[in-house]
Every structure is written in C-alpha cells, then in structure tokens.
PDB file of C-alpha atoms in Angstrom:
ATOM      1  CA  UNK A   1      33.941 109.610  99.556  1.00 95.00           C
ATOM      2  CA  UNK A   2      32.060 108.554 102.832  1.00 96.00           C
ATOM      3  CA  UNK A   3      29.451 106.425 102.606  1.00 97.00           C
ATOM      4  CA  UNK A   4      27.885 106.539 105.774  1.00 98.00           C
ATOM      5  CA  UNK A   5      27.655 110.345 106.821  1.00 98.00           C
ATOM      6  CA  UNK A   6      26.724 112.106 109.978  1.00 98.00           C
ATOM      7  CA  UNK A   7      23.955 114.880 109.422  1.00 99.00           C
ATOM      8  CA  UNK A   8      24.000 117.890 111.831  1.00 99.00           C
ATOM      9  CA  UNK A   9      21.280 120.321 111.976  1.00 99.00           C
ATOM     10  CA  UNK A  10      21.891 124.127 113.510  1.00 98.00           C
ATOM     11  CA  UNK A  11      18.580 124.488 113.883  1.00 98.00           C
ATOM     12  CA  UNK A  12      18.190 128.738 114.836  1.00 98.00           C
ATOM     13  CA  UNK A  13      21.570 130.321 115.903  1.00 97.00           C
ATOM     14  CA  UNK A  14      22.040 133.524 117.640  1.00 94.00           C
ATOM     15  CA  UNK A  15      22.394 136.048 114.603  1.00 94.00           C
ATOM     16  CA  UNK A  16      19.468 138.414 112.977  1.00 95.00           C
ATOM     17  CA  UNK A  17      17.487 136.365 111.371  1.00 97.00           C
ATOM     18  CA  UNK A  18      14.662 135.990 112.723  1.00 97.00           C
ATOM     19  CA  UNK A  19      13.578 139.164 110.750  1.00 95.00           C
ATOM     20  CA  UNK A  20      14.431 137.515 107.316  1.00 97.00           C
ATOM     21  CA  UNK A  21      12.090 134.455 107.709  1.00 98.00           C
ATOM     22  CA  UNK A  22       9.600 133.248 109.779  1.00 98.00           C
ATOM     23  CA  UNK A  23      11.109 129.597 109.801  1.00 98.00           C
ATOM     24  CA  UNK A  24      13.873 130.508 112.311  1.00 98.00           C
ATOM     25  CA  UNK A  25      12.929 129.027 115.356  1.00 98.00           C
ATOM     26  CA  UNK A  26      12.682 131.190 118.651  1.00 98.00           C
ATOM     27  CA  UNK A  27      11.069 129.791 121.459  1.00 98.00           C
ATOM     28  CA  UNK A  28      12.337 127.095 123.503  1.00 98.00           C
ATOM     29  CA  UNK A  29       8.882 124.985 121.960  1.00 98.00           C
ATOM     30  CA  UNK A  30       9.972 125.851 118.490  1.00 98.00           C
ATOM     31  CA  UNK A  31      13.723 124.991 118.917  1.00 98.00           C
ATOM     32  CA  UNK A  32      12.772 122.064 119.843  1.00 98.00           C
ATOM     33  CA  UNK A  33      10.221 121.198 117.841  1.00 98.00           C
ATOM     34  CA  UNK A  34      12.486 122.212 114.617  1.00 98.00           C
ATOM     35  CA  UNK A  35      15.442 120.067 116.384  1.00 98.00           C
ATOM     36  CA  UNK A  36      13.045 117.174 116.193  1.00 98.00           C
ATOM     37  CA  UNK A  37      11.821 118.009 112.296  1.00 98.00           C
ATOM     38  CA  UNK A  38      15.504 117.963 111.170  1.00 98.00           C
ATOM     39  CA  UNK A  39      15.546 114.677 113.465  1.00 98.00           C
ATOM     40  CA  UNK A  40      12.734 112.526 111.103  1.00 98.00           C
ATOM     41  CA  UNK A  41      14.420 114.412 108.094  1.00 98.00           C
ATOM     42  CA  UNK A  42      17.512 112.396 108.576  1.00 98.00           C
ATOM     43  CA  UNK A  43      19.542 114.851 111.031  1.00 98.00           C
ATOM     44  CA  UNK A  44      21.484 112.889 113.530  1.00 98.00           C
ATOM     45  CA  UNK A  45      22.642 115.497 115.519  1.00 98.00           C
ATOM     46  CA  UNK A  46      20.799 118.983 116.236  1.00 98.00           C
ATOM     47  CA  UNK A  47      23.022 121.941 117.294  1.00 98.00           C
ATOM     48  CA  UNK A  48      21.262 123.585 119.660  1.00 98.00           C
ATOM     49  CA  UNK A  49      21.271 127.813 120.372  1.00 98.00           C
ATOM     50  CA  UNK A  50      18.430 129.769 122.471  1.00 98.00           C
ATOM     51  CA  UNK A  51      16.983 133.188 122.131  1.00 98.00           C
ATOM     52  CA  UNK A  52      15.117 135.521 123.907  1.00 98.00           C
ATOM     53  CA  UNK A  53      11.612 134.248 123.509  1.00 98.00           C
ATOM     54  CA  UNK A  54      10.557 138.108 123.223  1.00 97.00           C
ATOM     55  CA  UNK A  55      13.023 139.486 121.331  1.00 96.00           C
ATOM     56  CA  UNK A  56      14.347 136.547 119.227  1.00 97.00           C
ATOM     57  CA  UNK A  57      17.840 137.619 119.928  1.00 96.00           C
ATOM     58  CA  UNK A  58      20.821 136.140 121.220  1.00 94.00           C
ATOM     59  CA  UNK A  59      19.784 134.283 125.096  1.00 97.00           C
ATOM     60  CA  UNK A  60      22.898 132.220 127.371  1.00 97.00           C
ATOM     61  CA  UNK A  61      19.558 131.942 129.341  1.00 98.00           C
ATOM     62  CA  UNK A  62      20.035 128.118 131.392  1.00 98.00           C
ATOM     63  CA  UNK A  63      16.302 127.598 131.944  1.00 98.00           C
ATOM     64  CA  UNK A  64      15.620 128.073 128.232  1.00 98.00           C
ATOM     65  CA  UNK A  65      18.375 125.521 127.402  1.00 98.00           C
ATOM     66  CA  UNK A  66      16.718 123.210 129.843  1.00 98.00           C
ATOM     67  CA  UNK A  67      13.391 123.633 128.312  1.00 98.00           C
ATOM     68  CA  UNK A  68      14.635 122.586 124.670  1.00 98.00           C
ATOM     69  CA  UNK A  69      16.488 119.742 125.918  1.00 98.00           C
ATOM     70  CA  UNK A  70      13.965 118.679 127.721  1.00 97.00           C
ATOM     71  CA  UNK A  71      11.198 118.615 125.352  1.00 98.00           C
ATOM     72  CA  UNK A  72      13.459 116.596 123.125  1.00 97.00           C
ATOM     73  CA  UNK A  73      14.657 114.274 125.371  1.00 96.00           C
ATOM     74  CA  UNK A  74      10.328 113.485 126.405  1.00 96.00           C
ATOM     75  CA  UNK A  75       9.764 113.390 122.541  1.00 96.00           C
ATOM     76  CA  UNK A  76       9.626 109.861 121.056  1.00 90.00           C
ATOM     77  CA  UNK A  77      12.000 110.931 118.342  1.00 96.00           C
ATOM     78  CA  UNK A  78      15.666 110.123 119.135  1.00 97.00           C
ATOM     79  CA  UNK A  79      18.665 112.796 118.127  1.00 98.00           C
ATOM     80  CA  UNK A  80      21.733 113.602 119.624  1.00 98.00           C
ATOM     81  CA  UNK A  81      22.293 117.087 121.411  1.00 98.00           C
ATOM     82  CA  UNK A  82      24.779 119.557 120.398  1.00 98.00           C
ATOM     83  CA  UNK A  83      24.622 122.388 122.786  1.00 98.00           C
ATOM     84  CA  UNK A  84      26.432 125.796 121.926  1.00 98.00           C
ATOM     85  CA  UNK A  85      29.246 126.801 124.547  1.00 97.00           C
ATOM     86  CA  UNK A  86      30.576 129.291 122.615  1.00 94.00           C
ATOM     87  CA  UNK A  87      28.260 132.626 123.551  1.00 91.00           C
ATOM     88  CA  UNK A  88      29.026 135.275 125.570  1.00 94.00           C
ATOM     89  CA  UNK A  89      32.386 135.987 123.573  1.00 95.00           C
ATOM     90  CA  UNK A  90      31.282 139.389 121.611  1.00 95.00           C
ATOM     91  CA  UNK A  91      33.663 142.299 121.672  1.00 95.00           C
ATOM     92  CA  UNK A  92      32.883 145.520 120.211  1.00 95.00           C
ATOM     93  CA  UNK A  93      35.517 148.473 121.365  1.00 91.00           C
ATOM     94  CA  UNK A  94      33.922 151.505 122.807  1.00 93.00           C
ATOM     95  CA  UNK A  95      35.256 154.141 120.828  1.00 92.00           C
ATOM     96  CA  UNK A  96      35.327 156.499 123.894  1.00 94.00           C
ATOM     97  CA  UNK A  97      37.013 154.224 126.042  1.00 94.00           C
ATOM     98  CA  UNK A  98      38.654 151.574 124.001  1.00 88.00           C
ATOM     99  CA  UNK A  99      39.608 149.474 126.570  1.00 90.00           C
ATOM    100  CA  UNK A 100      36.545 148.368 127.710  1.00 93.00           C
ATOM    101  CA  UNK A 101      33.388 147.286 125.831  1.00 94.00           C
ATOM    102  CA  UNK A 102      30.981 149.092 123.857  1.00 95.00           C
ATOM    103  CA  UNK A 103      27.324 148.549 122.906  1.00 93.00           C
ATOM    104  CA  UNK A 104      26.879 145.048 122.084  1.00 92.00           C
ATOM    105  CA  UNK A 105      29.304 143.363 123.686  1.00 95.00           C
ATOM    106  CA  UNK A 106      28.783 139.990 125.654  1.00 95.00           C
ATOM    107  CA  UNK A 107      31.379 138.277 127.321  1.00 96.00           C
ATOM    108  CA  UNK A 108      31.056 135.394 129.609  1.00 97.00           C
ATOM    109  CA  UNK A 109      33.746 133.322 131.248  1.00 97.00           C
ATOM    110  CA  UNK A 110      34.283 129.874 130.640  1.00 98.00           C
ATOM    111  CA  UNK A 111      32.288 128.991 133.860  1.00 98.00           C
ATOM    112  CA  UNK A 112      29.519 131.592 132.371  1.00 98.00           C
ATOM    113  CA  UNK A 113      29.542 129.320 128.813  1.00 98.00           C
ATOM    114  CA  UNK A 114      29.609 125.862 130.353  1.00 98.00           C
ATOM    115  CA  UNK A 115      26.893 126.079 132.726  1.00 98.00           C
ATOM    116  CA  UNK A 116      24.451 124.823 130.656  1.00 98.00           C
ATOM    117  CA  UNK A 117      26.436 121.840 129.728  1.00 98.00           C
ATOM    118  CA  UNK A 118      27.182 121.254 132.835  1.00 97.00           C
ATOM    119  CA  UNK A 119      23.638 121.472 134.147  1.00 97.00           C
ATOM    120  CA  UNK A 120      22.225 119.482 131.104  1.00 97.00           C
ATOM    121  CA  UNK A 121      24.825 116.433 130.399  1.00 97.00           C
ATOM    122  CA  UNK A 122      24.051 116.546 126.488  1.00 97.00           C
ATOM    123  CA  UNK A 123      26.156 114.074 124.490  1.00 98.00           C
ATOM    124  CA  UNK A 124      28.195 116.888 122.620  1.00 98.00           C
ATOM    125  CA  UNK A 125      29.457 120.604 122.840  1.00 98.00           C
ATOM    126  CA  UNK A 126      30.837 123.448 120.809  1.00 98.00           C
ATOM    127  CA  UNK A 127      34.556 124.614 121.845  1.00 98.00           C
ATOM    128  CA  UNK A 128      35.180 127.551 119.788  1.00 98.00           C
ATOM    129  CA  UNK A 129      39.384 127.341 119.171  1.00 98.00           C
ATOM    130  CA  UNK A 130      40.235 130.698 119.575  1.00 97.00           C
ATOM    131  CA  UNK A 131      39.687 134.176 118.363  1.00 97.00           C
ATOM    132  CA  UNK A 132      38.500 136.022 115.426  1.00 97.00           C
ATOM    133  CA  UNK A 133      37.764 139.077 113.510  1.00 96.00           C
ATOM    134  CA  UNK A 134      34.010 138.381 113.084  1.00 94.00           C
ATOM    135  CA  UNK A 135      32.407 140.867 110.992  1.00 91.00           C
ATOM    136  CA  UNK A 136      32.901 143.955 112.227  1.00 90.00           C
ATOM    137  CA  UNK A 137      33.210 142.377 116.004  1.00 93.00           C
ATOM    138  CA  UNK A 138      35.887 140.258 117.731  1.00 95.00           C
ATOM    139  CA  UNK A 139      35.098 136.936 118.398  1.00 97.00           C
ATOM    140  CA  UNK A 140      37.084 136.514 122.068  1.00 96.00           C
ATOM    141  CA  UNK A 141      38.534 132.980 122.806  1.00 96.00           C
ATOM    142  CA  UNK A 142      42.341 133.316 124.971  1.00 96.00           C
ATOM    143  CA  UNK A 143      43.830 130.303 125.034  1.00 97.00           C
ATOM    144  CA  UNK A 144      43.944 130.197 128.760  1.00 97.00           C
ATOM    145  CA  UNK A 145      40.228 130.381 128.814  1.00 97.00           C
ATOM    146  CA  UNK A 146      40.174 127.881 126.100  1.00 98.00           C
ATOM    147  CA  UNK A 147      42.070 125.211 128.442  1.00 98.00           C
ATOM    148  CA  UNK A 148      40.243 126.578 131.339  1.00 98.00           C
ATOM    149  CA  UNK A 149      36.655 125.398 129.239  1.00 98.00           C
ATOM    150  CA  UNK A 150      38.226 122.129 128.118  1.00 98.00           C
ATOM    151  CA  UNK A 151      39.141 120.691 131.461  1.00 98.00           C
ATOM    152  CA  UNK A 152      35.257 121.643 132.313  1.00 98.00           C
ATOM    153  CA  UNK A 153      34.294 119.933 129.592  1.00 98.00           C
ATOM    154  CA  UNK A 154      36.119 116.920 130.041  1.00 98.00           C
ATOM    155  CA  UNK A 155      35.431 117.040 133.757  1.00 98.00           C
ATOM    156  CA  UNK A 156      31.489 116.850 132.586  1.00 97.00           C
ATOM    157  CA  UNK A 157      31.683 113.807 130.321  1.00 96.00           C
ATOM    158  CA  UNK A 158      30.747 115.738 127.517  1.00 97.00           C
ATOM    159  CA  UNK A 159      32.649 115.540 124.174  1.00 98.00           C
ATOM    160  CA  UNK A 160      33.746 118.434 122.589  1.00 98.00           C
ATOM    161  CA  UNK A 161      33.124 119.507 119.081  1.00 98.00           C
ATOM    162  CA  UNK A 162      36.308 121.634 118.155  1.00 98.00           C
ATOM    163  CA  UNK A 163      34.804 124.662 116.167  1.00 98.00           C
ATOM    164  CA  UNK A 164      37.761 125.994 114.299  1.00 98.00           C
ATOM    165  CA  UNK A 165      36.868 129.203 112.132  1.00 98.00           C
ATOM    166  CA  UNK A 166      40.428 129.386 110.385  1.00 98.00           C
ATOM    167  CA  UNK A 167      43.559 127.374 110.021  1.00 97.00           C
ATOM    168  CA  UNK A 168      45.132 128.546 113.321  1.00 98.00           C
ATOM    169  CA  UNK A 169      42.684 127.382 115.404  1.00 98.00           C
ATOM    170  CA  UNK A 170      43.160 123.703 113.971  1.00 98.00           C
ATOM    171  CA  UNK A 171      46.593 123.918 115.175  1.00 98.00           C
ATOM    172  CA  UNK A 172      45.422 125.278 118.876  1.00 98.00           C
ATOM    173  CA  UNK A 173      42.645 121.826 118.746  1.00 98.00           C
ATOM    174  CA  UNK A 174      45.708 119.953 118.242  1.00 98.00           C
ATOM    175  CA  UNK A 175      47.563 121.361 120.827  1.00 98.00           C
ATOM    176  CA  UNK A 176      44.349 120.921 123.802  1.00 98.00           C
ATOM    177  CA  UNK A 177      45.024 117.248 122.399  1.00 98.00           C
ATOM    178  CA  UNK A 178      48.229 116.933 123.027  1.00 98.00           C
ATOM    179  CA  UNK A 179      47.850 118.557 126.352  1.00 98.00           C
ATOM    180  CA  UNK A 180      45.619 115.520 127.318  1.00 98.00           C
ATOM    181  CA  UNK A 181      42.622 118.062 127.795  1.00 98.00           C
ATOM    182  CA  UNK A 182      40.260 116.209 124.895  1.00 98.00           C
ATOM    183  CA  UNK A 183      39.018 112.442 125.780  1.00 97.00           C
ATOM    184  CA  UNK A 184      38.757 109.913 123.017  1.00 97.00           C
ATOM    185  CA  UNK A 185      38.589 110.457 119.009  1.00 98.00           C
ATOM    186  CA  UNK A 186      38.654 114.368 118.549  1.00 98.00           C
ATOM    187  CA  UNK A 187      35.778 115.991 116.657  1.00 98.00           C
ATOM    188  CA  UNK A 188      36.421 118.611 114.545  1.00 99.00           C
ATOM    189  CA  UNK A 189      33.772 121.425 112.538  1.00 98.00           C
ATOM    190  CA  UNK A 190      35.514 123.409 110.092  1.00 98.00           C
ATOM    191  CA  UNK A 191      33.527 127.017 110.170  1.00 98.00           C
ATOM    192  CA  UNK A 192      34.315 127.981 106.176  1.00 98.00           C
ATOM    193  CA  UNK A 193      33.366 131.406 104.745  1.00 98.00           C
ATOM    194  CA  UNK A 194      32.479 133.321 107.685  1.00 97.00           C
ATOM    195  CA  UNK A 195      34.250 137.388 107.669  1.00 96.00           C
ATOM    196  CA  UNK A 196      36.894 137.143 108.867  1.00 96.00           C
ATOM    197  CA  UNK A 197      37.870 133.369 108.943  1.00 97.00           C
ATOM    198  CA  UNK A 198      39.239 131.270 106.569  1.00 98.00           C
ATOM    199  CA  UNK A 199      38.076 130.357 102.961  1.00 98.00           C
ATOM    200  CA  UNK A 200      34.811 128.522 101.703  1.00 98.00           C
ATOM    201  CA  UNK A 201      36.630 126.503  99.168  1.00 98.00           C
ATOM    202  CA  UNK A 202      37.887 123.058  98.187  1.00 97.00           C
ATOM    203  CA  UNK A 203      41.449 123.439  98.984  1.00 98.00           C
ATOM    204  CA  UNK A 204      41.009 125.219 102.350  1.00 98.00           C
ATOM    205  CA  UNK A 205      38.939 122.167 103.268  1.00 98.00           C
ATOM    206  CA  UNK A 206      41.716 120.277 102.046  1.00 98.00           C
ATOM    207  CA  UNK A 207      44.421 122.016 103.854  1.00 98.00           C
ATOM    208  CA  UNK A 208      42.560 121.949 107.190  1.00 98.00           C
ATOM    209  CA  UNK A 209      41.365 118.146 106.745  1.00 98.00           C
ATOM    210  CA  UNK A 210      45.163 117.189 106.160  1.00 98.00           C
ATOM    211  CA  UNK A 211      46.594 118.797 109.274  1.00 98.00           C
ATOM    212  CA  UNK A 212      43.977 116.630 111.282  1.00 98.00           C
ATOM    213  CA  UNK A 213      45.432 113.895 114.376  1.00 97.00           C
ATOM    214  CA  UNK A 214      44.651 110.533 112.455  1.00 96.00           C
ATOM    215  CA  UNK A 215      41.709 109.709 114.963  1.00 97.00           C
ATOM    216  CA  UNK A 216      40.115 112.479 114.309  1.00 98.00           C
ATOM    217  CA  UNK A 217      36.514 113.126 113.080  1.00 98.00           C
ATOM    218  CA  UNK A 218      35.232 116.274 110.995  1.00 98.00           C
ATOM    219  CA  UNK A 219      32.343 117.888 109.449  1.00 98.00           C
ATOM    220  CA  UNK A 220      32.572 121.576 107.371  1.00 98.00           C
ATOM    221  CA  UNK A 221      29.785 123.810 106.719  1.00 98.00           C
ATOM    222  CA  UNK A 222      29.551 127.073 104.564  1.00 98.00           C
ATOM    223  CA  UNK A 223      26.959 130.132 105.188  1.00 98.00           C
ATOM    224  CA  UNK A 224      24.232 131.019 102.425  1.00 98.00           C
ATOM    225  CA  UNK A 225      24.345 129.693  99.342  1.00 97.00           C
ATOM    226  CA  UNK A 226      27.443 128.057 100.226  1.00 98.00           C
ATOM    227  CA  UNK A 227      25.924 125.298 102.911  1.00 98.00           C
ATOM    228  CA  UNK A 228      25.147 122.874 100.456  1.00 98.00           C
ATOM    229  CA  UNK A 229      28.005 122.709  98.315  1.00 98.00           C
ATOM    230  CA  UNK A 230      30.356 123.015 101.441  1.00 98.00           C
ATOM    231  CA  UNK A 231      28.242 119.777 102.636  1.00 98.00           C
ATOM    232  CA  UNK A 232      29.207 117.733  99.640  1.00 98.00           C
ATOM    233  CA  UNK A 233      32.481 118.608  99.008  1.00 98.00           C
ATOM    234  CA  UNK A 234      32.907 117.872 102.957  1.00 98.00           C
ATOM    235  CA  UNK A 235      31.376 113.985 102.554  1.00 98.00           C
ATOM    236  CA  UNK A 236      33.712 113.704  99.041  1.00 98.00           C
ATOM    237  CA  UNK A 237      36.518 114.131 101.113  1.00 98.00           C
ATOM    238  CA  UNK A 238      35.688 112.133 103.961  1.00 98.00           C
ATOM    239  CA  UNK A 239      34.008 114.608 105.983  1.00 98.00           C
ATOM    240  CA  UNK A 240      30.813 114.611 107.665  1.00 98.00           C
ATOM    241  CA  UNK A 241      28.007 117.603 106.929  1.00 98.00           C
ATOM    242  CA  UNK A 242      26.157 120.222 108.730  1.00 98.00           C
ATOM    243  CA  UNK A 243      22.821 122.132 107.905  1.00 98.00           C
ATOM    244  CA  UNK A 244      20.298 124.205 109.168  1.00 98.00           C
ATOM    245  CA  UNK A 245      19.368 128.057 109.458  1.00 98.00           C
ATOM    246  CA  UNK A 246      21.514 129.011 111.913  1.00 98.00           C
ATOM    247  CA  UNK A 247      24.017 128.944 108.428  1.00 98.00           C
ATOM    248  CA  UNK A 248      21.490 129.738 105.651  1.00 98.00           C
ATOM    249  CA  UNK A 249      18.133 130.608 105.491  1.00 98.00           C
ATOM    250  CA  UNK A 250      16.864 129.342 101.834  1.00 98.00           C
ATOM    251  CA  UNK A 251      16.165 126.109  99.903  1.00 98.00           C
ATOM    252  CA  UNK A 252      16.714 127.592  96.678  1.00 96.00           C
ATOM    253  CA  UNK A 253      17.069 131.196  95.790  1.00 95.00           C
ATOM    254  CA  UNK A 254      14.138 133.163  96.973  1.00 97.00           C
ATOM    255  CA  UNK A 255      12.384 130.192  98.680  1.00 98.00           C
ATOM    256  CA  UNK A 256      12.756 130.320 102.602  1.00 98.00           C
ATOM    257  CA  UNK A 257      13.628 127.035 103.620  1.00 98.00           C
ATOM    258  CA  UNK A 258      12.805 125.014 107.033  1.00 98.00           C
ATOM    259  CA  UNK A 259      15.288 122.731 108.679  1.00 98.00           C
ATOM    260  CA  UNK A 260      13.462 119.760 108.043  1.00 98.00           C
ATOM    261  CA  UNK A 261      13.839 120.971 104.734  1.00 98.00           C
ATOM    262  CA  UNK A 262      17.189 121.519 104.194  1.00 98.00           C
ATOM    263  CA  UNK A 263      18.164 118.333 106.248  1.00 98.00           C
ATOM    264  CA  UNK A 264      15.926 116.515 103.129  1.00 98.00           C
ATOM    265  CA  UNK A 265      17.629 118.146 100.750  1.00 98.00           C
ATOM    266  CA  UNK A 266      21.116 116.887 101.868  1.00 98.00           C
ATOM    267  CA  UNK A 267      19.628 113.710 102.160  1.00 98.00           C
ATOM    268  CA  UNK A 268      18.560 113.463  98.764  1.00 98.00           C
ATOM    269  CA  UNK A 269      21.718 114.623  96.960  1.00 98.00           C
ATOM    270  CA  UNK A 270      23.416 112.004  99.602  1.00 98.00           C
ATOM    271  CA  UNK A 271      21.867 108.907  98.350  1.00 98.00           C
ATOM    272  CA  UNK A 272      22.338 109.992  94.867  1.00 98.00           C
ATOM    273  CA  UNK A 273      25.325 109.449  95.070  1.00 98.00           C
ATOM    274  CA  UNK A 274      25.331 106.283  96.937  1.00 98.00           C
ATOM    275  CA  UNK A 275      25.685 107.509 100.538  1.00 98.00           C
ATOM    276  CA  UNK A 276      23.075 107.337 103.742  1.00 98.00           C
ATOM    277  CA  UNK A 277      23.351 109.355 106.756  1.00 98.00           C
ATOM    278  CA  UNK A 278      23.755 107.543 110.026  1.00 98.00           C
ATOM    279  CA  UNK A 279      21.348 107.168 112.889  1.00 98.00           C
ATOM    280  CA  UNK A 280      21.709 108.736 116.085  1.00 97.00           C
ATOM    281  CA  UNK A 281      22.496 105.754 117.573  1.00 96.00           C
ATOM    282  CA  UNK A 282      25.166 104.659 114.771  1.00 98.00           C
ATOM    283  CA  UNK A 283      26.167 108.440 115.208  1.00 98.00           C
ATOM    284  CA  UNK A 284      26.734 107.937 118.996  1.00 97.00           C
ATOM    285  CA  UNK A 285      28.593 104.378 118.230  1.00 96.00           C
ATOM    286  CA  UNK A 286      30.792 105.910 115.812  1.00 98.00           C
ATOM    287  CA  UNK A 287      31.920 109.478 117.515  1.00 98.00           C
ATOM    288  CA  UNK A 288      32.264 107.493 121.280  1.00 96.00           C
ATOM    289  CA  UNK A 289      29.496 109.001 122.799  1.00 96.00           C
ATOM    290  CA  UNK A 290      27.291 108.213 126.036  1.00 84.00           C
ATOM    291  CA  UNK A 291      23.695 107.821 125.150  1.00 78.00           C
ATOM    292  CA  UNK A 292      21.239 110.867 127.015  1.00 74.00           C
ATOM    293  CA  UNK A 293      21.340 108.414 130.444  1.00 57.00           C
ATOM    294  CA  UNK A 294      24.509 108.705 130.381  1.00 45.00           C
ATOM    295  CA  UNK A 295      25.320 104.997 129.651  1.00 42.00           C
ATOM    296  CA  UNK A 296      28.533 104.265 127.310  1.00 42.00           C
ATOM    297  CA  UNK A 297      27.656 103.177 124.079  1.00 45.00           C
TER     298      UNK A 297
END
C-alpha cells in the first residue's frame, strides 16, 4: 500500500451536470475557487476544465483558462495545475452524410487542444492515448495527432499525464515513451468504468498497473459511486487517487457532495489506514515537476 499518496481533484468537467447539482462549478471564479477548496481539503493537484459561463457547457475558451489559472496562481493557497488538453475530440456521425460530423461534434487539432497549455505553462497536462467508443459518441485521438500533441507538449515544458481509458491505450503511452516523445518519469491515469472503456474493477487495475515502464507513476479513478472505492483500491496497490465532480457528483447516496468535500472524505479513509496525502510541493518533488515560475524543483 502507499503511504504517502497524491490527491487529485477534477474539480467541474465538461459533461451535463451542471443540471444535477448546484455544486458543479461553472464560472472561471467558481472553478477556481472550488480548485482552491479541494486545495485546503488535502488535494494536491486540481484538474482543471472550463465551461461556458452562460451555458455551463463544454468551453476550449483560452481566456477562461487564463482566468482560472490565474486566480489560483494570485491565491495564497498553493496547488498544482492540471489543465485538460483533451477537448475538442467529439465525433457524432451525421446520419445523412456519414462522413462528416453531425450535431454535437467538436473536434480540434492538436494545435487547437494545446493552446492553452502552451499559453499558460501549468505544471501538468492531460494526453488522452487514443480513441474510444464513448457513450454513444467517439472519442477521436489518431495516433499521428497523438505524437503530433506530445512533441508540443514536451516542446512546452509541461509534463504529461497519460489518460488511458482502456488497456490499448497503455500500450500506445508506452510506445510515445519509447519514441523519446515523454520527458522524465511517465505519469499515468487509468480512466476505469467509463462506456465504452475498460473495466472498474480490481483486476483491470491490476492488469493495467503491471504493464506499466518501471519509472512510471499512476493514479485510477472510477465514475459515480465507483470514485471512492476505485481511489482505495488504487493507493492499496501502489497507485495514487483522483476525486472530484467532474467523476461523481455525491458524498453519499442522495447527498450532493462539493469537492472540498469529497477531497475530505478521501482524506479521512486515507489516514485510517495509515496513509497521508502529499503536499503540492512534495507532489511536485516526487512527479519531477517545475514549480508555477517555472523553476526545477
């Protein structure tokens, strides 16, 4: 079991949810606000989406990206940055025409995703490994592209967080490292129980853990009433953990939860059973990350 655990907070996310409670944040002020609640909760890392301030939908918005980061880098409460460069990769076929996109689709190129890395400098980003039957949508990822985003990545300074939403996409991660395309200690989030990806369950966790480079690092979360479980069983087993609405949206069943919240509740169960989460700082020592000025740690 690991002792000395890495907390991440996905603090809103880009699905519906904003209809189901009242917690989810929306604004660029409420992101970061909430990023900065799961922060003094324990979080050491918040994972950061925007939305359409007016709508509360999905936003790849750059200016709204800059406004959350901002307001949490001014804040006097330290936490790492994750920002989301996976948007803009929704495919829904038009059944008239079904080689181009229906309603709902949003695709954006690998420049289109990184910009607001590459604008903001935070100390981590999401590389979603490839793509994915995702619901009743495609999740679009080519492995061209993929390389394309990780030399942009790299280029930037940022490190990547390898999002990998079944087993096949671990062995792509693998292969960007080979290629030379990922500096340092890879990082690695297993995304468990999502339609159509793999399994929420012990020995998919397993499997996917096992297959890792040796260097590696790796967290696992599980939507719904699976987040917390799929936390525990991911520190057990040497893991790190992950939180937050983006995932699930309750404490308990039928109490809507916050992210400072949930982020206490992982806590809790944590030191139970003898383990602490690490600071930002230890965070940013232990993954091999530059600090928000950009300074090596």
């Amino acid at each position: 079991m690991r002792k000395n655990v890495i907390i991440t907070c996905a603090v809103t996310g880009a699905g519906d949810t904003t209809k189901k409670s009242s917690y989810v944040p929306v604004t660029p002020k409420e992101i970061a606000d909430s990023a900065i609640e799961a922060a003094k909760a324990g979080a050491a890392i918040a994972h950061i989406h925007v939305r359409d301030p007016k709508t509360g939908g999905i936003s790849h918005d750059p200016v709204l990206f800059r406004e959350v980061v901002e307001r949490v880098r001014e804040s006097e409460t330290d936490v790492i940055l994750n920002i989301t460069a996976g948007g803009g990769g929704d495919w829904i076929p038009s059944y008239e025409n079904p080689v181009v996109g229906g309603a709902g689709t949003d695709i954006q190129t690998p420049a289109e995703r990184h910009q607001p890395v590459g604008e903001l400098l935070p100390e981590i980003c999401t590389l979603d490994c490839g793509s994915l039957n995702f619901g009743d949508q495609i999740y679009i990822s080519p492995t061209n592209w993929l390389r394309e985003h990780a030399r942009l990545i790299q280029q930037s300074g940022v490190k990547p967080e390898l999002e990998c939403f079944d087993t096949g996409q671990v062995r792509f991660a693998k292969q960007l490292v080979e290629e030379g395309l990922i500096t340092g200690d890879p990082m690695f989030q297993f995304c468990l129980g999502l339609p159509w990806g793999a399994e929420v369950d012990a020995e998919t966790m397993i499997y996917m853990r096992d297959k890792l480079p040796e260097n590696a690092h790796w967290s696992a979360f599980g939507p719904g009433r699976f987040q917390l479980p799929t936390a525990i069983q991911s520190m057990l087993l040497g893991g790190h953990v992950r939180v937050g609405l983006e995932d699930n949206l309750y404490l308990e069943k039928g109490v809507l939860a916050t992210n400072g919240q949930l982020v206490e509740k992982v806590v809790s169960i944590m030191n139970s059973m003898g383990a602490n989460p690490m600071t930002p700082q230890e965070a940013r020592q232990h993954l091999g990350l530059r600090n928000p000025q950009g300074k090596a740690e």
